[in-house]
Amino acid sequence: EIVLTQSPATLSLSPGERATLSCRASQSVSSYLAWYQQKPGQAPRLLIYDASNRATGIPARFSGSGSGTDFTLTISGLEPEDFAVYYCQQRGNWLTFGGGTKVEIK
Amino acid sequence: EVQLLESGGGLVQPGGSLRLSCAASGFTFSSYAMTWVRQAPGKGLEWVSPISGGGGYTYYADSVKGRFTISRDNSKNTLYLQMNSLRAEDTAIYYCAKGHSTSTNSYFDYWGQGTLVTVSS
């Protein structure tokens, strides 16, 4: 089973700042990686798929990069609604989710 | 508009059974794999079981294999999860999620609001 390790566990930032979230796979998943956003009491929402493709309706401030084992989700300027938990998920070798990164207001 | 509406959650004793349903609308249900994903209180996401669009292929996480059964009725646009021999560690919000593609090994582009299953005596 491929293990996805997300870092940091918590990211404390102010609105307008740039957020950089990391997801590292225990073995290569090629570009088969997605990112989700989850707010309290809500279901996850697909943000990025295949490492760098924005899902329908996702603002351009969200971008993804990486391949193989190292991936990054960047939020170019945090809006108040972006403070949430973010999960990565791979489908390169079956399915696994990372443990999540919480982006909180500093 | 894609909509997924789960139902069937509740409180059940250890060893008991529960059947979850997910009513889908707004897309060609039979064309997409569907997956149950769960989230224990305060924890991360865990895939439970995907099923192919036609229902012929099913998979299970090791944690539920032999106890849970996924199925679908494409004539009713409904996904099911039969959960038997429930354990305390099965306590979670259960989401149904639509596959981003036809593959059971997929991302999830739409999610239901979730239904809470609590296993406790």
mmCIF file of C-alpha atoms in Angstrom:
data_model
loop_
_atom_site.group_PDB
_atom_site.id
_atom_site.type_symbol
_atom_site.label_atom_id
_atom_site.label_comp_id
_atom_site.label_asym_id
_atom_site.label_seq_id
_atom_site.Cartn_x
_atom_site.Cartn_y
_atom_site.Cartn_z
ATOM 1 C CA GLU A 1 0.000 0.000 0.000
ATOM 2 C CA ILE A 2 1.232 3.457 -0.899
ATOM 3 C CA VAL A 3 1.453 5.786 2.073
ATOM 4 C CA LEU A 4 0.895 9.508 1.540
ATOM 5 C CA THR A 5 2.533 11.793 4.090
ATOM 6 C CA GLN A 6 1.297 15.355 4.250
ATOM 7 C CA SER A 7 3.238 18.207 5.800
ATOM 8 C CA PRO A 8 2.997 20.285 7.768
ATOM 9 C CA ALA A 9 0.156 18.967 9.891
ATOM 10 C CA THR A 10 -0.929 22.539 10.589
ATOM 11 C CA LEU A 11 -0.125 25.729 8.708
ATOM 12 C CA SER A 12 -0.847 29.032 10.436
ATOM 13 C CA LEU A 13 -1.116 31.912 7.993
ATOM 14 C CA SER A 14 -2.852 35.239 7.527
ATOM 15 C CA PRO A 15 -5.327 36.094 4.764
ATOM 16 C CA GLY A 16 -3.497 37.162 1.635
ATOM 17 C CA GLU A 17 -0.436 35.024 2.360
ATOM 18 C CA ARG A 18 0.761 32.183 0.177
ATOM 19 C CA ALA A 19 0.176 28.635 1.382
ATOM 20 C CA THR A 20 2.401 25.753 0.327
ATOM 21 C CA LEU A 21 1.262 22.242 1.257
ATOM 22 C CA SER A 22 3.279 19.094 0.660
ATOM 23 C CA CYS A 23 2.276 15.506 -0.052
ATOM 24 C CA ARG A 24 4.926 12.808 -0.300
ATOM 25 C CA ALA A 25 4.229 9.284 -1.554
ATOM 26 C CA SER A 26 6.084 6.210 -0.301
ATOM 27 C CA GLN A 27 6.575 5.154 -3.924
ATOM 28 C CA SER A 28 5.908 6.714 -7.289
ATOM 29 C CA VAL A 29 2.317 7.436 -8.224
ATOM 30 C CA SER A 30 3.277 9.123 -11.501
ATOM 31 C CA SER A 31 0.937 12.141 -11.773
ATOM 32 C CA TYR A 32 -2.070 10.345 -10.334
ATOM 33 C CA LEU A 33 -2.614 12.628 -7.392
ATOM 34 C CA ALA A 34 -5.542 14.777 -6.322
ATOM 35 C CA TRP A 35 -6.125 17.431 -3.678
ATOM 36 C CA TYR A 36 -9.337 17.998 -1.728
ATOM 37 C CA GLN A 37 -10.521 20.755 0.571
ATOM 38 C CA GLN A 38 -12.752 19.990 3.536
ATOM 39 C CA LYS A 39 -14.423 22.570 5.740
ATOM 40 C CA PRO A 40 -15.960 21.707 9.123
ATOM 41 C CA GLY A 41 -19.251 19.862 8.755
ATOM 42 C CA GLN A 42 -18.904 19.570 4.991
ATOM 43 C CA ALA A 43 -17.935 16.882 2.540
ATOM 44 C CA PRO A 44 -14.579 17.097 0.799
ATOM 45 C CA ARG A 45 -14.366 19.051 -2.461
ATOM 46 C CA LEU A 46 -12.100 18.099 -5.345
ATOM 47 C CA LEU A 47 -9.637 20.899 -6.116
ATOM 48 C CA ILE A 48 -6.879 19.405 -8.241
ATOM 49 C CA TYR A 49 -6.583 16.118 -10.122
ATOM 50 C CA ASP A 50 -3.734 14.490 -12.017
ATOM 51 C CA ALA A 51 -1.364 16.635 -9.942
ATOM 52 C CA SER A 52 -1.968 19.931 -11.703
ATOM 53 C CA ASN A 53 -5.432 20.105 -13.273
ATOM 54 C CA ARG A 54 -7.968 22.301 -11.542
ATOM 55 C CA ALA A 55 -11.401 20.760 -11.116
ATOM 56 C CA THR A 56 -14.480 22.505 -12.435
ATOM 57 C CA GLY A 57 -15.157 25.816 -10.745
ATOM 58 C CA ILE A 58 -11.939 25.925 -8.716
ATOM 59 C CA PRO A 59 -10.357 29.396 -8.539
ATOM 60 C CA ALA A 60 -7.028 30.014 -10.233
ATOM 61 C CA ARG A 61 -5.337 30.794 -6.901
ATOM 62 C CA PHE A 62 -5.222 27.030 -6.322
ATOM 63 C CA SER A 63 -2.450 25.261 -8.195
ATOM 64 C CA GLY A 64 -0.836 21.862 -7.994
ATOM 65 C CA SER A 65 2.538 20.584 -9.067
ATOM 66 C CA GLY A 66 4.774 17.567 -8.814
ATOM 67 C CA SER A 67 5.130 14.031 -10.066
ATOM 68 C CA GLY A 68 6.511 10.742 -8.873
ATOM 69 C CA THR A 69 6.669 10.986 -5.099
ATOM 70 C CA ASP A 70 6.634 14.715 -4.297
ATOM 71 C CA PHE A 71 3.647 16.975 -4.783
ATOM 72 C CA THR A 72 2.688 20.496 -3.784
ATOM 73 C CA LEU A 73 -0.572 22.376 -3.467
ATOM 74 C CA THR A 74 -0.143 26.136 -3.569
ATOM 75 C CA ILE A 75 -2.758 28.708 -2.665
ATOM 76 C CA SER A 76 -1.391 31.949 -4.052
ATOM 77 C CA GLY A 77 -3.249 34.332 -1.741
ATOM 78 C CA LEU A 78 -5.394 32.972 1.052
ATOM 79 C CA GLU A 79 -9.007 34.068 1.089
ATOM 80 C CA PRO A 80 -11.041 33.769 4.306
ATOM 81 C CA GLU A 81 -12.921 30.790 2.844
ATOM 82 C CA ASP A 82 -9.686 28.870 2.188
ATOM 83 C CA PHE A 83 -9.023 28.097 5.842
ATOM 84 C CA ALA A 84 -9.820 24.398 5.958
ATOM 85 C CA VAL A 85 -8.256 20.947 5.950
ATOM 86 C CA TYR A 86 -6.615 19.727 2.756
ATOM 87 C CA TYR A 87 -6.131 16.090 1.789
ATOM 88 C CA CYS A 88 -4.154 14.503 -1.003
ATOM 89 C CA GLN A 89 -5.241 11.232 -2.616
ATOM 90 C CA GLN A 90 -3.434 8.957 -5.041
ATOM 91 C CA ARG A 91 -4.827 6.556 -7.605
ATOM 92 C CA GLY A 92 -1.525 5.477 -9.110
ATOM 93 C CA ASN A 93 -1.525 2.276 -7.123
ATOM 94 C CA TRP A 94 -5.029 1.601 -5.921
ATOM 95 C CA LEU A 95 -6.363 4.326 -3.575
ATOM 96 C CA THR A 96 -5.039 6.054 -0.503
ATOM 97 C CA PHE A 97 -5.513 9.391 1.209
ATOM 98 C CA GLY A 98 -2.987 11.450 3.074
ATOM 99 C CA GLY A 99 -3.521 12.416 6.683
ATOM 100 C CA GLY A 100 -4.389 16.042 5.939
ATOM 101 C CA THR A 101 -3.000 19.537 6.510
ATOM 102 C CA LYS A 102 -5.023 22.054 8.432
ATOM 103 C CA VAL A 103 -4.664 25.634 7.215
ATOM 104 C CA GLU A 104 -5.638 27.886 10.090
ATOM 105 C CA ILE A 105 -5.821 31.610 10.598
ATOM 106 C CA LYS A 106 -2.782 33.050 12.303
ATOM 107 C CA GLU B 1 -26.758 19.406 -11.123
ATOM 108 C CA VAL B 2 -25.171 16.338 -9.577
ATOM 109 C CA GLN B 3 -26.699 15.354 -6.264
ATOM 110 C CA LEU B 4 -25.868 12.491 -3.940
ATOM 111 C CA LEU B 5 -28.068 11.897 -0.919
ATOM 112 C CA GLU B 6 -27.072 9.299 1.663
ATOM 113 C CA SER B 7 -29.432 7.752 4.185
ATOM 114 C CA GLY B 8 -29.595 4.841 6.566
ATOM 115 C CA GLY B 9 -27.102 5.841 9.207
ATOM 116 C CA GLY B 10 -27.786 5.657 12.917
ATOM 117 C CA LEU B 11 -26.875 4.060 16.212
ATOM 118 C CA VAL B 12 -26.280 0.316 16.198
ATOM 119 C CA GLN B 13 -24.879 -2.102 18.748
ATOM 120 C CA PRO B 14 -21.595 -3.922 18.160
ATOM 121 C CA GLY B 15 -22.225 -6.978 16.030
ATOM 122 C CA GLY B 16 -25.270 -5.386 14.449
ATOM 123 C CA SER B 17 -26.092 -4.539 10.859
ATOM 124 C CA LEU B 18 -27.008 -1.451 8.905
ATOM 125 C CA ARG B 19 -27.736 -0.700 5.265
ATOM 126 C CA LEU B 20 -26.756 2.629 3.786
ATOM 127 C CA SER B 21 -28.251 4.044 0.617
ATOM 128 C CA CYS B 22 -27.139 6.822 -1.700
ATOM 129 C CA ALA B 23 -29.623 8.276 -4.167
ATOM 130 C CA ALA B 24 -27.944 9.867 -7.173
ATOM 131 C CA SER B 25 -29.220 12.348 -9.722
ATOM 132 C CA GLY B 26 -27.948 14.785 -12.319
ATOM 133 C CA PHE B 27 -25.666 12.407 -14.208
ATOM 134 C CA THR B 28 -25.750 9.069 -16.024
ATOM 135 C CA PHE B 29 -25.406 6.923 -12.916
ATOM 136 C CA SER B 30 -24.565 3.668 -14.685
ATOM 137 C CA SER B 31 -21.599 5.247 -16.472
ATOM 138 C CA TYR B 32 -19.568 5.976 -13.374
ATOM 139 C CA ALA B 33 -17.926 4.036 -10.621
ATOM 140 C CA MET B 34 -19.111 4.929 -7.147
ATOM 141 C CA THR B 35 -17.265 4.625 -3.879
ATOM 142 C CA TRP B 36 -18.059 4.689 -0.180
ATOM 143 C CA VAL B 37 -15.547 6.744 1.790
ATOM 144 C CA ARG B 38 -15.676 7.119 5.550
ATOM 145 C CA GLN B 39 -14.303 9.521 8.111
ATOM 146 C CA ALA B 40 -14.050 8.649 11.782
ATOM 147 C CA PRO B 41 -14.733 11.539 14.195
ATOM 148 C CA GLY B 42 -11.862 14.015 14.034
ATOM 149 C CA LYS B 43 -9.888 11.787 11.677
ATOM 150 C CA GLY B 44 -8.946 11.648 8.018
ATOM 151 C CA LEU B 45 -10.554 10.034 4.997
ATOM 152 C CA GLU B 46 -10.573 6.291 4.351
ATOM 153 C CA TRP B 47 -11.900 4.628 1.221
ATOM 154 C CA VAL B 48 -14.187 1.729 2.080
ATOM 155 C CA SER B 49 -15.461 0.200 -1.141
ATOM 156 C CA PRO B 50 -15.738 1.127 -4.828
ATOM 157 C CA ILE B 51 -18.003 -0.454 -7.411
ATOM 158 C CA SER B 52 -17.852 -0.249 -11.190
ATOM 159 C CA GLY B 53 -20.569 1.408 -13.215
ATOM 160 C CA GLY B 54 -22.159 -1.876 -14.192
ATOM 161 C CA GLY B 55 -21.729 -3.326 -10.732
ATOM 162 C CA GLY B 56 -19.593 -6.226 -11.866
ATOM 163 C CA TYR B 57 -16.426 -5.141 -10.096
ATOM 164 C CA THR B 58 -16.269 -4.468 -6.394
ATOM 165 C CA TYR B 59 -13.391 -3.902 -4.004
ATOM 166 C CA TYR B 60 -13.069 -3.571 -0.257
ATOM 167 C CA ALA B 61 -10.635 -2.107 2.199
ATOM 168 C CA ASP B 62 -9.037 -4.806 4.340
ATOM 169 C CA SER B 63 -10.704 -3.276 7.392
ATOM 170 C CA VAL B 64 -14.190 -4.130 6.107
ATOM 171 C CA LYS B 65 -13.578 -7.134 3.841
ATOM 172 C CA GLY B 66 -15.950 -9.984 4.601
ATOM 173 C CA ARG B 67 -18.281 -7.749 6.618
ATOM 174 C CA PHE B 68 -19.440 -5.062 4.168
ATOM 175 C CA THR B 69 -21.060 -5.511 0.760
ATOM 176 C CA ILE B 70 -21.414 -2.774 -1.824
ATOM 177 C CA SER B 71 -24.048 -2.925 -4.542
ATOM 178 C CA ARG B 72 -25.949 -0.662 -6.862
ATOM 179 C CA ASP B 73 -29.300 -0.581 -8.642
ATOM 180 C CA ASN B 74 -28.803 1.374 -11.841
ATOM 181 C CA SER B 75 -32.543 1.316 -12.580
ATOM 182 C CA LYS B 76 -33.060 3.274 -9.358
ATOM 183 C CA ASN B 77 -29.850 5.340 -9.525
ATOM 184 C CA THR B 78 -29.020 4.139 -6.042
ATOM 185 C CA LEU B 79 -25.864 2.899 -4.345
ATOM 186 C CA TYR B 80 -25.921 0.682 -1.267
ATOM 187 C CA LEU B 81 -23.610 -0.457 1.480
ATOM 188 C CA GLN B 82 -24.663 -3.429 3.579
ATOM 189 C CA MET B 83 -22.678 -3.387 6.813
ATOM 190 C CA ASN B 84 -22.663 -6.501 9.022
ATOM 191 C CA SER B 85 -20.777 -7.455 12.174
ATOM 192 C CA LEU B 86 -20.256 -3.808 12.978
ATOM 193 C CA ARG B 87 -17.485 -2.798 15.334
ATOM 194 C CA ALA B 88 -16.819 0.340 17.358
ATOM 195 C CA GLU B 89 -14.057 1.257 14.922
ATOM 196 C CA ASP B 90 -16.625 1.451 12.115
ATOM 197 C CA THR B 91 -18.060 4.567 13.745
ATOM 198 C CA ALA B 92 -17.740 7.299 11.134
ATOM 199 C CA ILE B 93 -19.464 9.547 8.679
ATOM 200 C CA TYR B 94 -19.995 7.536 5.513
ATOM 201 C CA TYR B 95 -19.891 9.440 2.243
ATOM 202 C CA CYS B 96 -20.851 8.207 -1.170
ATOM 203 C CA ALA B 97 -18.654 9.686 -3.845
ATOM 204 C CA LYS B 98 -18.906 9.747 -7.611
ATOM 205 C CA GLY B 99 -15.877 8.668 -9.583
ATOM 206 C CA HIS B 100 -14.207 11.279 -11.753
ATOM 207 C CA SER B 101 -14.037 8.639 -14.467
ATOM 208 C CA THR B 102 -15.470 5.234 -15.231
ATOM 209 C CA SER B 103 -12.619 3.525 -13.400
ATOM 210 C CA THR B 104 -13.063 2.183 -9.874
ATOM 211 C CA ASN B 105 -9.564 3.501 -9.263
ATOM 212 C CA SER B 106 -10.465 7.161 -9.536
ATOM 213 C CA TYR B 107 -10.681 10.550 -7.970
ATOM 214 C CA PHE B 108 -13.986 11.734 -6.533
ATOM 215 C CA ASP B 109 -15.573 14.780 -8.093
ATOM 216 C CA TYR B 110 -18.877 14.809 -6.230
ATOM 217 C CA TRP B 111 -19.671 13.793 -2.674
ATOM 218 C CA GLY B 112 -22.843 13.378 -0.690
ATOM 219 C CA GLN B 113 -23.367 15.185 2.598
ATOM 220 C CA GLY B 114 -22.608 11.988 4.538
ATOM 221 C CA THR B 115 -24.518 9.821 6.973
ATOM 222 C CA LEU B 116 -23.289 9.134 10.497
ATOM 223 C CA VAL B 117 -22.922 5.563 11.690
ATOM 224 C CA THR B 118 -22.337 5.099 15.409
ATOM 225 C CA VAL B 119 -21.506 1.653 16.740
ATOM 226 C CA SER B 120 -21.928 1.574 20.493
ATOM 227 C CA SER B 121 -23.633 -0.379 23.221
#
